[in-house]
Each structure stands twice: as C-alpha cells, then as structure tokens.
Short mmCIF file of C-alpha atoms in Angstrom, two decimals:
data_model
loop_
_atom_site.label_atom_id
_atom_site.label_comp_id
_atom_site.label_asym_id
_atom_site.label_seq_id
_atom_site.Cartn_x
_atom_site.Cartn_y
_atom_site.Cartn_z
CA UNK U 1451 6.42 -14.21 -11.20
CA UNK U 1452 6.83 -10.20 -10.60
CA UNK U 1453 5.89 -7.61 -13.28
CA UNK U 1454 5.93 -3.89 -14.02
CA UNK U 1455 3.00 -1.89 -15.02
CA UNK U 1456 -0.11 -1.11 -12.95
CA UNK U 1457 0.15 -1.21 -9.07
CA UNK U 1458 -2.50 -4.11 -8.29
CA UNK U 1459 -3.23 -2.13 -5.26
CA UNK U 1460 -4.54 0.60 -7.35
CA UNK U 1461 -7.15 -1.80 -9.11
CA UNK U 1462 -7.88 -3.16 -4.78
CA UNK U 1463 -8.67 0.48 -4.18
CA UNK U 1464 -10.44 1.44 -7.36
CA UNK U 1465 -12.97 -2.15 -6.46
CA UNK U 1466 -13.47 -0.52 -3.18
CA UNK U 1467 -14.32 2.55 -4.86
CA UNK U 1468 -16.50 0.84 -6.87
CA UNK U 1469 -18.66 -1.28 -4.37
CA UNK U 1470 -19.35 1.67 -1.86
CA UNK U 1471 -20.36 3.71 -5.29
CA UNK U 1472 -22.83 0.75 -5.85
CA UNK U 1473 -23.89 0.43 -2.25
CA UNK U 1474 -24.93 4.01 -2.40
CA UNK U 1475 -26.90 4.00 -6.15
CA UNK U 1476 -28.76 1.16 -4.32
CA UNK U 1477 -29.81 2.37 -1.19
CA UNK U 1478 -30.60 6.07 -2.82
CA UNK U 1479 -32.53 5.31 -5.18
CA UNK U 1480 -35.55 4.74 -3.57
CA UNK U 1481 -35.24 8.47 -2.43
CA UNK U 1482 -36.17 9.59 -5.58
CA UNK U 1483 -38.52 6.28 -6.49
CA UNK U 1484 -40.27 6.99 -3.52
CA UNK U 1485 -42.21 9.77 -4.12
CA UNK U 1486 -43.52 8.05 -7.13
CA UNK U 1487 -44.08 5.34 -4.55
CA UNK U 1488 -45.86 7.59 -2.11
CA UNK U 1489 -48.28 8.83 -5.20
CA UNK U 1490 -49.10 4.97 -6.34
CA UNK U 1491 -49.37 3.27 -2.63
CA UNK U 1492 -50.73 6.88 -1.27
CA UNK U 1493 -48.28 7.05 1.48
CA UNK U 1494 -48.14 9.52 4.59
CA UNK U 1495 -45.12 11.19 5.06
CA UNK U 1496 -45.05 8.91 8.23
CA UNK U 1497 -45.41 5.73 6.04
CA UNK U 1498 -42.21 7.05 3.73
CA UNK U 1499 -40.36 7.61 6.71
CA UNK U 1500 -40.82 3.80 7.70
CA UNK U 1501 -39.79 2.89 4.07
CA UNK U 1502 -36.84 4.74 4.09
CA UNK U 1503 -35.69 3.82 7.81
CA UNK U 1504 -36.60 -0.08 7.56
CA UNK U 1505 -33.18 -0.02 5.42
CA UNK U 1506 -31.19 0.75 8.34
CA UNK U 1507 -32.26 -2.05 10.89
CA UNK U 1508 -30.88 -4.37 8.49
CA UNK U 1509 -28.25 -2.62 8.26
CA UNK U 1510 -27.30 -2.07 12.02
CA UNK U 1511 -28.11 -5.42 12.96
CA UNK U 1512 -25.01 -7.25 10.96
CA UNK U 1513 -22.47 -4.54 11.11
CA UNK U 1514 -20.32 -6.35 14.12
CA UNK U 1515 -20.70 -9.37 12.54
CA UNK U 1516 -19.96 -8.54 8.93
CA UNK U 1517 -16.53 -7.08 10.65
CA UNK U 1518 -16.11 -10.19 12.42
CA UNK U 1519 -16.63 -12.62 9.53
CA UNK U 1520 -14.45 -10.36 7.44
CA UNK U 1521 -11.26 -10.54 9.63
CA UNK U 1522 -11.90 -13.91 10.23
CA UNK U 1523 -12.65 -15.41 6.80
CA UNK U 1524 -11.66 -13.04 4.43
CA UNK U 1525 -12.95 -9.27 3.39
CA UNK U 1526 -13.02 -10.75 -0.67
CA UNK U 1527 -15.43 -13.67 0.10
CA UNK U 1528 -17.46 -11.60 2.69
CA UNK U 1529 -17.94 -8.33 0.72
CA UNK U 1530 -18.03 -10.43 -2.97
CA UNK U 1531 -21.16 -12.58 -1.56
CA UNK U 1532 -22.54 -9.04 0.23
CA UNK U 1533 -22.72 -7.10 -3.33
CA UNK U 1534 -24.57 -10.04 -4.47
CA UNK U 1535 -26.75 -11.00 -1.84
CA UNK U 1536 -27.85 -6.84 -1.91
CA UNK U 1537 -27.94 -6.70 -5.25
CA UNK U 1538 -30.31 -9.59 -5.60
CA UNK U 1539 -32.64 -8.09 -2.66
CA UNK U 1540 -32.50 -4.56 -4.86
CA UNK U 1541 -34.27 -6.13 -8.22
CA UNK U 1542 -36.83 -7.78 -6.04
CA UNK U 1543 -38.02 -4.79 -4.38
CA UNK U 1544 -40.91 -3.69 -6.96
CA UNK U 1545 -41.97 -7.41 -6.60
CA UNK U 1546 -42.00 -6.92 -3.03
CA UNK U 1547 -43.79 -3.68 -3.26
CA UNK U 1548 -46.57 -4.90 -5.49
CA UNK U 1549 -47.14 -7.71 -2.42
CA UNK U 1550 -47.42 -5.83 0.48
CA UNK U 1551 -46.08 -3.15 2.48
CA UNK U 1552 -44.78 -5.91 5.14
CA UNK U 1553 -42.69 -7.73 1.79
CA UNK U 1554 -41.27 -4.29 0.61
CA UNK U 1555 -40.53 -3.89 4.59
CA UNK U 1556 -38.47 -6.97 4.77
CA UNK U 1557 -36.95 -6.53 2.03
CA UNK U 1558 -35.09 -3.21 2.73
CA UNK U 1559 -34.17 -4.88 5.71
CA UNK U 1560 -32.61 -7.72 3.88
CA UNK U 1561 -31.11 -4.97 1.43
CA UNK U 1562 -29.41 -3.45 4.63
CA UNK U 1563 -28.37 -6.77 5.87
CA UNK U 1564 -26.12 -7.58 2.87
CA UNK U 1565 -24.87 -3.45 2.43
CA UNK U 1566 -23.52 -3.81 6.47
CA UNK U 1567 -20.73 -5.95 5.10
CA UNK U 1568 -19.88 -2.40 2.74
CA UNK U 1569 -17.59 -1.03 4.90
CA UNK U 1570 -16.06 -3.22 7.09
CA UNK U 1571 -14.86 -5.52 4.19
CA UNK U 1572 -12.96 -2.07 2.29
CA UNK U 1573 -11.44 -0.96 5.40
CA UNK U 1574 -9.93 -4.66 5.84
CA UNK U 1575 -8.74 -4.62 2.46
CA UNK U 1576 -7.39 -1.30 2.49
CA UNK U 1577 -5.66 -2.46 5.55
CA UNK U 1578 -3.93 -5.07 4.06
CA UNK U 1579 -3.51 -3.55 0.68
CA UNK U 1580 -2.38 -0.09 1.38
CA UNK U 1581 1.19 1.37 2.76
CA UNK U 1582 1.11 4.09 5.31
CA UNK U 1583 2.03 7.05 3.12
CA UNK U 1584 -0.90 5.91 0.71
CA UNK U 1585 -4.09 5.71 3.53
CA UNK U 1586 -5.29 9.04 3.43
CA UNK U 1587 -5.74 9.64 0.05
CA UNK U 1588 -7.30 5.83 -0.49
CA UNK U 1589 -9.78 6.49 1.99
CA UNK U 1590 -10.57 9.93 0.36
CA UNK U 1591 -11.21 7.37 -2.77
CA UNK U 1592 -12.90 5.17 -0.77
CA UNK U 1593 -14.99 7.43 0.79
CA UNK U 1594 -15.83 9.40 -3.01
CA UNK U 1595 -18.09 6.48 -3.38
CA UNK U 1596 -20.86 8.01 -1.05
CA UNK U 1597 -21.46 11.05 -2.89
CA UNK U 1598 -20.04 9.77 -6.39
CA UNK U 1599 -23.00 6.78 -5.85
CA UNK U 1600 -25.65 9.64 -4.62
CA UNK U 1601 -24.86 11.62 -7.42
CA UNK U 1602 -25.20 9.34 -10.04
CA UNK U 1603 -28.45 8.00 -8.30
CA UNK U 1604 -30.49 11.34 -7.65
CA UNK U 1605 -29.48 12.49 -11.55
CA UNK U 1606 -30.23 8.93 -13.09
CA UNK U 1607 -33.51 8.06 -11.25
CA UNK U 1608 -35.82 10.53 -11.37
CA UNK U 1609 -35.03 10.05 -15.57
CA UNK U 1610 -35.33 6.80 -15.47
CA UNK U 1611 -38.86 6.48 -12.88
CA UNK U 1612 -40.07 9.37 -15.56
CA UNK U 1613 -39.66 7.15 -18.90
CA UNK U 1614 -39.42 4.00 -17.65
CA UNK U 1615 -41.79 4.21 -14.36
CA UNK U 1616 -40.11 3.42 -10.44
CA UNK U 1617 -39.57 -0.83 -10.78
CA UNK U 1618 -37.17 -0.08 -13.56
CA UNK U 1619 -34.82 1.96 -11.40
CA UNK U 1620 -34.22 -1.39 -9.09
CA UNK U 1621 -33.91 -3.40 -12.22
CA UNK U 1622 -31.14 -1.37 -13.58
CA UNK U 1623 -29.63 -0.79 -10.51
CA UNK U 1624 -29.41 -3.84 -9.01
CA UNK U 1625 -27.86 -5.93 -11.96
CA UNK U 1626 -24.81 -3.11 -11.85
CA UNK U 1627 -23.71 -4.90 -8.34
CA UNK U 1628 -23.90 -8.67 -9.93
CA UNK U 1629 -21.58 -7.46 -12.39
CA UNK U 1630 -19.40 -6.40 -10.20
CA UNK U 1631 -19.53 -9.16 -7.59
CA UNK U 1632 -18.53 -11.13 -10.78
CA UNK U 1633 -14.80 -9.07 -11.48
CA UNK U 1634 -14.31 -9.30 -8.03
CA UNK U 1635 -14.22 -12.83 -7.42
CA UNK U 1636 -12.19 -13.58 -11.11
CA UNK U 1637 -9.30 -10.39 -10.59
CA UNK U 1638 -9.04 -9.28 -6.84
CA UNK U 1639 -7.29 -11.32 -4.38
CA UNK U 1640 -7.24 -11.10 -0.45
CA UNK U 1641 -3.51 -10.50 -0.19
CA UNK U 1642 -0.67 -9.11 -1.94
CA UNK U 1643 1.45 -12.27 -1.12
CA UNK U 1644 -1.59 -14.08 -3.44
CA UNK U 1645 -1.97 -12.30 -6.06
CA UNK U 1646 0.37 -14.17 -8.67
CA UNK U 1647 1.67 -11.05 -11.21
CA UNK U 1648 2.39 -8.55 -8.55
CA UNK U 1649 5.87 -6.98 -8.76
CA UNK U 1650 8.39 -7.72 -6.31
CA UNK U 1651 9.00 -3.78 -5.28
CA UNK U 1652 5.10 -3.49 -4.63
CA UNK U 1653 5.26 -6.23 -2.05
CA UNK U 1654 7.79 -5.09 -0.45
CA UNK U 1655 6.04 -1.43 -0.18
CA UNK U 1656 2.85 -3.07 0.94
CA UNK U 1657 4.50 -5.32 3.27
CA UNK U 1658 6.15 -2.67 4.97
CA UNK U 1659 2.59 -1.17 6.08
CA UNK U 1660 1.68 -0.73 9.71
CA UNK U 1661 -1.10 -2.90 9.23
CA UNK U 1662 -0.11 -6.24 7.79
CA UNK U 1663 3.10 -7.86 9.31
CA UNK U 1664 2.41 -10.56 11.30
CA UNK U 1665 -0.07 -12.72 13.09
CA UNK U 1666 -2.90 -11.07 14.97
CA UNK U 1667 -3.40 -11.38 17.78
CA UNK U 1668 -6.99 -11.12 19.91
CA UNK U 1669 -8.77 -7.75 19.58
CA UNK U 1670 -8.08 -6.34 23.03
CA UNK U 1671 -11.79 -5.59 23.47
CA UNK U 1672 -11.42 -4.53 27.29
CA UNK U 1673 -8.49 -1.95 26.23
CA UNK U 1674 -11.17 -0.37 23.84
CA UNK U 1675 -14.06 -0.57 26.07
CA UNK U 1676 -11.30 1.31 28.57
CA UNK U 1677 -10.15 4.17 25.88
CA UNK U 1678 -12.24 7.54 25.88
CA UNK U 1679 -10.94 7.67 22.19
CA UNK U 1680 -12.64 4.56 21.45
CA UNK U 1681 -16.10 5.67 22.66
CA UNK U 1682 -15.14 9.35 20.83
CA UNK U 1683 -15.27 7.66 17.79
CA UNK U 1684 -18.07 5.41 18.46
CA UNK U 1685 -20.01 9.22 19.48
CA UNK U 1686 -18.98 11.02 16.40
CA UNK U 1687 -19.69 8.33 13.69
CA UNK U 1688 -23.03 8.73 14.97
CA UNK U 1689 -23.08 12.88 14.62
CA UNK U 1690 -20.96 12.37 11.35
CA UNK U 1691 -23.40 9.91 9.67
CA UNK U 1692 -27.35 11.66 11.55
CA UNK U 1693 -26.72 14.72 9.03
CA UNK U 1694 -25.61 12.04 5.86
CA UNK U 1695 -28.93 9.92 6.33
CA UNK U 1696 -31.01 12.89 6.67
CA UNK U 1697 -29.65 13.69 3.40
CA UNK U 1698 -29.66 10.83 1.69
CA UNK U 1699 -33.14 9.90 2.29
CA UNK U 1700 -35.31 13.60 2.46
CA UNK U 1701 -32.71 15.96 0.26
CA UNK U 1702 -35.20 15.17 -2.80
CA UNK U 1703 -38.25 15.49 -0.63
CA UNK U 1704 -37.49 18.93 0.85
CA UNK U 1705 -36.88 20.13 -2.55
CA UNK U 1706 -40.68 18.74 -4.01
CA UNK U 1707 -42.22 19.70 -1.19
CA UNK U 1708 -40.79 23.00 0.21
CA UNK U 1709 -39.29 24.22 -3.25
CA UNK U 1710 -42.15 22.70 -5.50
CA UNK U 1711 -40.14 21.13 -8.01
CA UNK U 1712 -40.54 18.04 -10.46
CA UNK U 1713 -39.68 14.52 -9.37
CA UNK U 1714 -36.53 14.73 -12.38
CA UNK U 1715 -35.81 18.59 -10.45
CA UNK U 1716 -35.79 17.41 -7.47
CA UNK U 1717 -33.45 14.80 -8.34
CA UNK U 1718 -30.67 17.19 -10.12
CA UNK U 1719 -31.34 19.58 -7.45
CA UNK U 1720 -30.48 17.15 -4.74
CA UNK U 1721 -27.14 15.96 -6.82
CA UNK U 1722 -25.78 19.27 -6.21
CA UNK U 1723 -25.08 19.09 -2.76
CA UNK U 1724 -23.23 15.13 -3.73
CA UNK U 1725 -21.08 17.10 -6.12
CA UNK U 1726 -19.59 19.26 -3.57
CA UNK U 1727 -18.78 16.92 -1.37
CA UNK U 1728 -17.14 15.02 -3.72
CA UNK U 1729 -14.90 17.34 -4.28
CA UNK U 1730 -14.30 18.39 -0.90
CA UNK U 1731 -13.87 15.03 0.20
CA UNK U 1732 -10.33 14.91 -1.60
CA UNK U 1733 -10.18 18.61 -1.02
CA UNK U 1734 -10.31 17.48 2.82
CA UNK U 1735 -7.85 14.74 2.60
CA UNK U 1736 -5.14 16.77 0.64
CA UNK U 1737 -5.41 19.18 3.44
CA UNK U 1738 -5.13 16.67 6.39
CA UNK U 1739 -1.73 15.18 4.55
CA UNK U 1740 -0.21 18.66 3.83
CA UNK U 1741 -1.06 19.67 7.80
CA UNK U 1742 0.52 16.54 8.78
CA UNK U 1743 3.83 16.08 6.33
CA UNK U 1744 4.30 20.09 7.98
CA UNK U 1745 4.53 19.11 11.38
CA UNK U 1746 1.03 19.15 12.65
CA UNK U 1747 -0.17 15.84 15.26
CA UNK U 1748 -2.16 12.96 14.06
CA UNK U 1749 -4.49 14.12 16.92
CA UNK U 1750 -4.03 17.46 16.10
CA UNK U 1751 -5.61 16.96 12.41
CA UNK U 1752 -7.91 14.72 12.99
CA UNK U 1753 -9.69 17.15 15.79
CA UNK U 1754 -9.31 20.05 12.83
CA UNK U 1755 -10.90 18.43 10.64
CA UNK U 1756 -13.81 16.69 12.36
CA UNK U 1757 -14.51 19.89 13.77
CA UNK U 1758 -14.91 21.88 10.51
CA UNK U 1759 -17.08 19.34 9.40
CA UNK U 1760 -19.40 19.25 11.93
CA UNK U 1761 -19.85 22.61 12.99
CA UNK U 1762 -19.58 23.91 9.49
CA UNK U 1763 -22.59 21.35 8.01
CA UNK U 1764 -24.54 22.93 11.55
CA UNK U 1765 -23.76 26.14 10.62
CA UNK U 1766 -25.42 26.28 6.70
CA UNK U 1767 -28.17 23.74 7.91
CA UNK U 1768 -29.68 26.46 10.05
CA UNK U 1769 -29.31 29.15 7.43
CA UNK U 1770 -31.62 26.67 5.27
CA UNK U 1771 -34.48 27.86 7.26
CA UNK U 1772 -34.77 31.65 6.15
CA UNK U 1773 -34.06 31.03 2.25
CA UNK U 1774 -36.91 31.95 -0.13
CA UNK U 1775 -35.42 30.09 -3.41
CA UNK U 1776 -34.69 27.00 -4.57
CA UNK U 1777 -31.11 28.46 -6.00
CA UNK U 1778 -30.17 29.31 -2.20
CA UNK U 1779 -31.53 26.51 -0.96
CA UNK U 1780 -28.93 24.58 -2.96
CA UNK U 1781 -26.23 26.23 -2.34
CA UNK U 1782 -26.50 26.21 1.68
CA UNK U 1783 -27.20 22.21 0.96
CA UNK U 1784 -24.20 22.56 -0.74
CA UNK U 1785 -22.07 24.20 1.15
CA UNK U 1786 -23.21 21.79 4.63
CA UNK U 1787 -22.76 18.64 2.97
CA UNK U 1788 -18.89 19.83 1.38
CA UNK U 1789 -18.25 20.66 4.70
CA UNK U 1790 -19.52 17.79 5.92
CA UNK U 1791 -16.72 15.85 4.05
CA UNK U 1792 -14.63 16.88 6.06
CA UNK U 1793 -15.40 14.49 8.94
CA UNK U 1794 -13.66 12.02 6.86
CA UNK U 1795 -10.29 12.79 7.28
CA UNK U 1796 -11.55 13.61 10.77
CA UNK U 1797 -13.03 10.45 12.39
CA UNK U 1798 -13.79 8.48 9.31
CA UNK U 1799 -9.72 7.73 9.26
CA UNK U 1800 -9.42 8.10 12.92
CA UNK U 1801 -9.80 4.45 12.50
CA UNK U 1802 -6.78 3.33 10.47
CA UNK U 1803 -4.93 5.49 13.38
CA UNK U 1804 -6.17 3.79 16.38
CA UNK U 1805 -6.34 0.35 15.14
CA UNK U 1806 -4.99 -0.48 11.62
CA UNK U 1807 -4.77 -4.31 11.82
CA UNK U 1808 -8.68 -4.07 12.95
CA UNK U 1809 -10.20 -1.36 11.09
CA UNK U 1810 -12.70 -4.19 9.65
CA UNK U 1811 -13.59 -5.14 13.17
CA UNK U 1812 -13.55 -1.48 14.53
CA UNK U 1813 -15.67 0.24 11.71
CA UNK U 1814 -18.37 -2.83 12.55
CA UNK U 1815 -18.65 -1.30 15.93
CA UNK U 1816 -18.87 2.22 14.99
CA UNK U 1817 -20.83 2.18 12.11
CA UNK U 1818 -23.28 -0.19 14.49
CA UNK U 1819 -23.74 3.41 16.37
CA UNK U 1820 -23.33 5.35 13.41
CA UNK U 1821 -26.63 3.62 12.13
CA UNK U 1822 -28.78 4.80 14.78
CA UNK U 1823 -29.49 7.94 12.84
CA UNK U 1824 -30.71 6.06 9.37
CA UNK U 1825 -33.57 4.44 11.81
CA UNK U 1826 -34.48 6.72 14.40
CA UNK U 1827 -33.42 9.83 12.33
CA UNK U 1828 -34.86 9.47 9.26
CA UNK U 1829 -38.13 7.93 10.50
CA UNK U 1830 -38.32 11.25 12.95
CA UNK U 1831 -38.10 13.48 10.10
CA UNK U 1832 -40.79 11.91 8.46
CA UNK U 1833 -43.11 12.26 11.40
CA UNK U 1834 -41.42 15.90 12.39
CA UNK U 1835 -42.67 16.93 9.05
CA UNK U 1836 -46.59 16.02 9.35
CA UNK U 1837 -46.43 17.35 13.16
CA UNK U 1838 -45.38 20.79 12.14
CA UNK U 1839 -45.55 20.90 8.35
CA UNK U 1840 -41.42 22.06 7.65
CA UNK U 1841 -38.52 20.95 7.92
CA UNK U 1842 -36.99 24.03 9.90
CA UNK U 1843 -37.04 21.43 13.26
CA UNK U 1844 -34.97 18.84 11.48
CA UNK U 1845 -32.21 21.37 10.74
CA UNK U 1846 -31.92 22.70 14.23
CA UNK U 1847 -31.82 18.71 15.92
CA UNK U 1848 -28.86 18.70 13.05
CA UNK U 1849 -27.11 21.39 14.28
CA UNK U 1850 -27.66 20.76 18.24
CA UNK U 1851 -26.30 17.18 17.81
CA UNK U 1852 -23.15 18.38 15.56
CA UNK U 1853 -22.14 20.72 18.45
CA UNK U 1854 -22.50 17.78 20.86
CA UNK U 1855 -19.87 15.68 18.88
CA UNK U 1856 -17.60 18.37 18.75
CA UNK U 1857 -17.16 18.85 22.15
CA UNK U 1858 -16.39 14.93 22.43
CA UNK U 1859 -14.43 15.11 19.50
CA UNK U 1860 -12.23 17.82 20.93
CA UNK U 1861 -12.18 16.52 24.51
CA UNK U 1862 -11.05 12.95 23.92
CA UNK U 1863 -10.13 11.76 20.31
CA UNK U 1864 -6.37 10.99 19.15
CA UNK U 1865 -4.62 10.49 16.73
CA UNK U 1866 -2.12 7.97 18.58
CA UNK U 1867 -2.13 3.97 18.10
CA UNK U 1868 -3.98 2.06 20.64
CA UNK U 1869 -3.32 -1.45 19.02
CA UNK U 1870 -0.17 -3.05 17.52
#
C-alpha cells in the first residue's frame, strides 16, 4: 500500500530528535538537583564531582557494544529497550540516594549504561532512513537534542527542586522517556521497506541513499585501525565532547558559586549558553551545505568547521576568567558553547562521510573516547575547584586541549569514504 502525505522519514528523524532531547533532560538534571543534593547529603565539591562523573563509566563501558547490538539486531529494539531501561534507572535515583551514596553511585552508572545505546542506535537509523542530500540537516536535528534537552532541563529543574523539592525532578523526568519508548515501539519501524503506508516515491528516494543498498559486509576493522582519519576522529570526539561535559555538569555550579546566584538563577542562567547553541547548531549545518553545494571539499568543510568550533569555544572560555558580572559571564558561555556547535558539522558528521553503512558501529567507538572527558573531566573539575578555589584552571585545560584537536583535525581528517 503507498500513500501521500507526511514523509515517514520525517516522523524517524523527529523520534531521534526526541530520544537524544530525553537522554539529555535525564542526565542534566541532576546538575541543577545536585546542589540541593550537596546541601541535604553535605557534599564536598570532590564528592559532587564523583556524582556527576559515575554517569559516564556507565556510559563508556557499553558504547561498542550498544553499536554492535544495534547493527546486528536492530537500532528500534536496541534504542526502544535503552529509553526504557534509563528511564526506569532515572525515577529510582532519589530511592537510591536516600540508601546510600554507593546505591545512588550504581545507579548513575546503570543510568549511563542504558543512555550509551543514545547515539549509536540514531545514527543507524538515520543511516538507513535518510537520503544523501537530507544528512546534514538531520543530524543538525539530531544533534538539537543536546542543547534543546539541556535547555529545557536547567529552566525546568531548578522550578521544579524549588516547589516540589530534588526527588520530584527524577519522577517527572523519567516517566517522559517511558512514554516515549511506548510510540516508538507502536509507530516507528526499522526500515523503510517495513513500514506498511510509506509511499512508493519515498522508497525509492531512501533507497537510493549511500548507506542502505545491499548486504553488509564485515566492518573492515584493520582498514580503520590503519586510517589516520579514523584515529582523527576518535581524537576530536574526545576534544569536541571534554568542553560539552564540563558544561553540562558545572555550568550551574560556576554560576552559584562564582556569580552567587539562586539555585532557579543559576538554572536560567546556565540555559542561556543551550540556547545559542541551538541555534548555531542549524546555523552551522546550513553553512557546511551552502560551502559544499558551492564547490568546497567534503574534507575541506569538515576541517572549517571543526576548527571554528574548537578554537572559537577556547577562545571565549579563557576570556571567562577576567569578567566581573554575571551578564558577561553569560554571554562568553554563550558565545563558546554556539561556537562549539560547530564541531558538529565538523567531526560529529565526519562519520556519515567515512563510513555511512556503520555509523552505529563507528560512533560506538568514538563516543567510547569521547567519554573519557565526562569521567576524568568532570571529576577533575570538581577536585580543581577545592585545590585552588576557581574555576580559571578548568578554562585554560579547555582551551589547551581544543588547540590539540585542531592540529589533528587539520593534519589528518577527510571528508572522503573509507567504507562501501
């Protein structure tokens, strides 16, 4: 049966959108819950670094494997039963809390565990969902769930941990993802060639994409382990995402602490920086498709834009040192974290270009690396801040590691396709 009307593929993409939006309300919340935390358990700054970190060694431990089990078994069963699984984990943290540090421990780390499955399981669908000519400006979609997510979290929390006290925040939260898990399984399916209403001229776009036709054959893993691109990308997913953790889990913290604001003010203060790149993540992708439909490389682009983004975010982080107001404070935050975006249409697409039949498999092993930085970053800052009481170090070991990745970035990425 074919039909007219919506593309399914838009309602694939706008899913995607969706769980990465929830992934992100659920793992930032506790950014703004946690100082509430820190006041009721009477935290160090040390001890809130741990809390906020323990999320990521969950989270790096199953990204490989959530890639694997998605190509081989299907990105709509894998990422369906991930929402739920993290969604489940996010109600029980208060009870978790109120047992023991080790329970609220383990279960961040299960939290992470199910959230690893996030990214891998979009990219696969994307690849099998979306033509050529349409994967820029899905991933910019894609992508708008980070700061969409953090947006909505840091404005809605500190509200809702004011009137309603920090357990209610998981509550709410976490029953947003079962509701989701629950349209996903009843309207999304894993192929085009499944989905029983789609039109006839959609297939045929979508089965003219790059990354569909055919069988697959074995991931070439001793071509990739061979490719200076490969470990380029690996490199900069780690720079890209060291600055986005930081953020994530302190933004609302620097702005209590250094700027002396109110748990609710520190949460709309910290949105601001979301907002902008928000917009500048579409901003960035519009950009990378005009350079390209004019002439300009794959490679070409792709080094542009990961440069701007990581230099740029660099740049602003160390003029965060000198300001004496919370309204310049904000907008250097600002300004970094828009630029920031721009690593997206830099490396974060870099891996539809190298390897669209196994961007599920391939964004497991980067985002492995990119990880790193959510444990060993954000549980330094914590312990940065009590050695030397400001956050001024932080934004230099930023800026140092940004300029590292560029000159990787520029030296070996491309643009060009490594696997059929």
């Amino acid at each position: 049966m074919s039909t007219t009307g919506w593309p399914k593929r838009y309602t694939v993409v706008g899913m995607c959108f969706l769980a990465a939006f929830i992934c992100y309300i659920d793992r930032v919340n506790i950014s703004v819950a946690a100082i509430a935390m820190q006041e009721e358990f009477g935290w160090s700054e040390t001890t809130k670094g741990f809390v906020l970190s323990s999320f990521f060694i969950g989270y790096i431990l199953t990204q490989a494997v959530a890639g694997w089990l998605a190509n081989r078994f299907g990105c709509k069963l894998v990422l369906g039963f991930a929402v739920t699984w993290w969604s489940v984990f996010t109600i029980l943290t208060p009870f978790a809390a109120a047992g023991s540090f080790g329970l609220l421990i383990a279960a961040r780390i299960a939290l992470g565990l199910g959230e690893a499955a996030t990214f891998p399981g979009t990219y696969g669908m994307l690849g099998k969902w979306v033509p050529p000519q349409e994967r820029s400006r899905s991933m910019a979609i894609l992508m708008s769930g980070i700061p969409v997510g953090t947006l909505f979290a840091l404005m809605t929390t500190g509200w809702i941990v004011t009137e309603y006290g920090w357990p209610a925040a998981f509550y709410s939260f976490g029953v947003v993802g079962l509701f989701w898990a629950a349209a996903w399984y009843t309207f999304i399916y894993e192929t085009p060639d499944q989905h029983p209403t789609i039109s006839s001229a959609e297939r045929e776009l979508i089965g003219q994409r790059e990354s569909g036709a055919g069988e697959k054959p074995p991931v070439p893993w001793g071509l990739l382990a061979r490719t200076p691109a490969f470990w380029a990308l690996i490199v900069n997913h780690f720079c890209s995402n060291w600055v986005l953790y930081i953020f994530l889990a302190w933004l609302p913290s620097y702005f209590r602490d250094v700027q002396g604001l109110t748990i609710t003010g520190a949460g709309i203060y910290s949105a601001a920086p979301w907002a902008s790149m928000f917009l500048m993540t579409n901003v960035g992708a519009w950009i990378a498709d005009t350079l390209i439909k004019r002439g300009m490389s794959i490679t070409n682009v792709r080094k542009l834009m990961q440069s701007i983004g990581l230099l740029g975010t660099g740049f602003f982080l160390l003029l965060v040192r000198d300001v004496d107001s919370s309204t310049t404070a904000v907008i250097y935050m600002s300004a970094a974290l828009g630029l920031a975006s721009f690593t997206i249409p830099g490396f974060g697409t870099n891996h539809l270009d190298i390897a669209p039949r196994y961007a599920d498999v391939l964004v497991g092993i980067t985002n492995t690396f990119g990880t790193i930085p959510g444990i060993v970053g954000v549980a330094l800052t914590g312990w940065l801040i009590d050695q030397t009481g400001s956050y001024d170090s932080i934004f230099v070991v930023v800026a140092v590691t940004n300029v590292i990745g560029t000159a990787i970035w520029l030296t070996f990425a491309s643009g060009e396709k490594l696997i059929d």
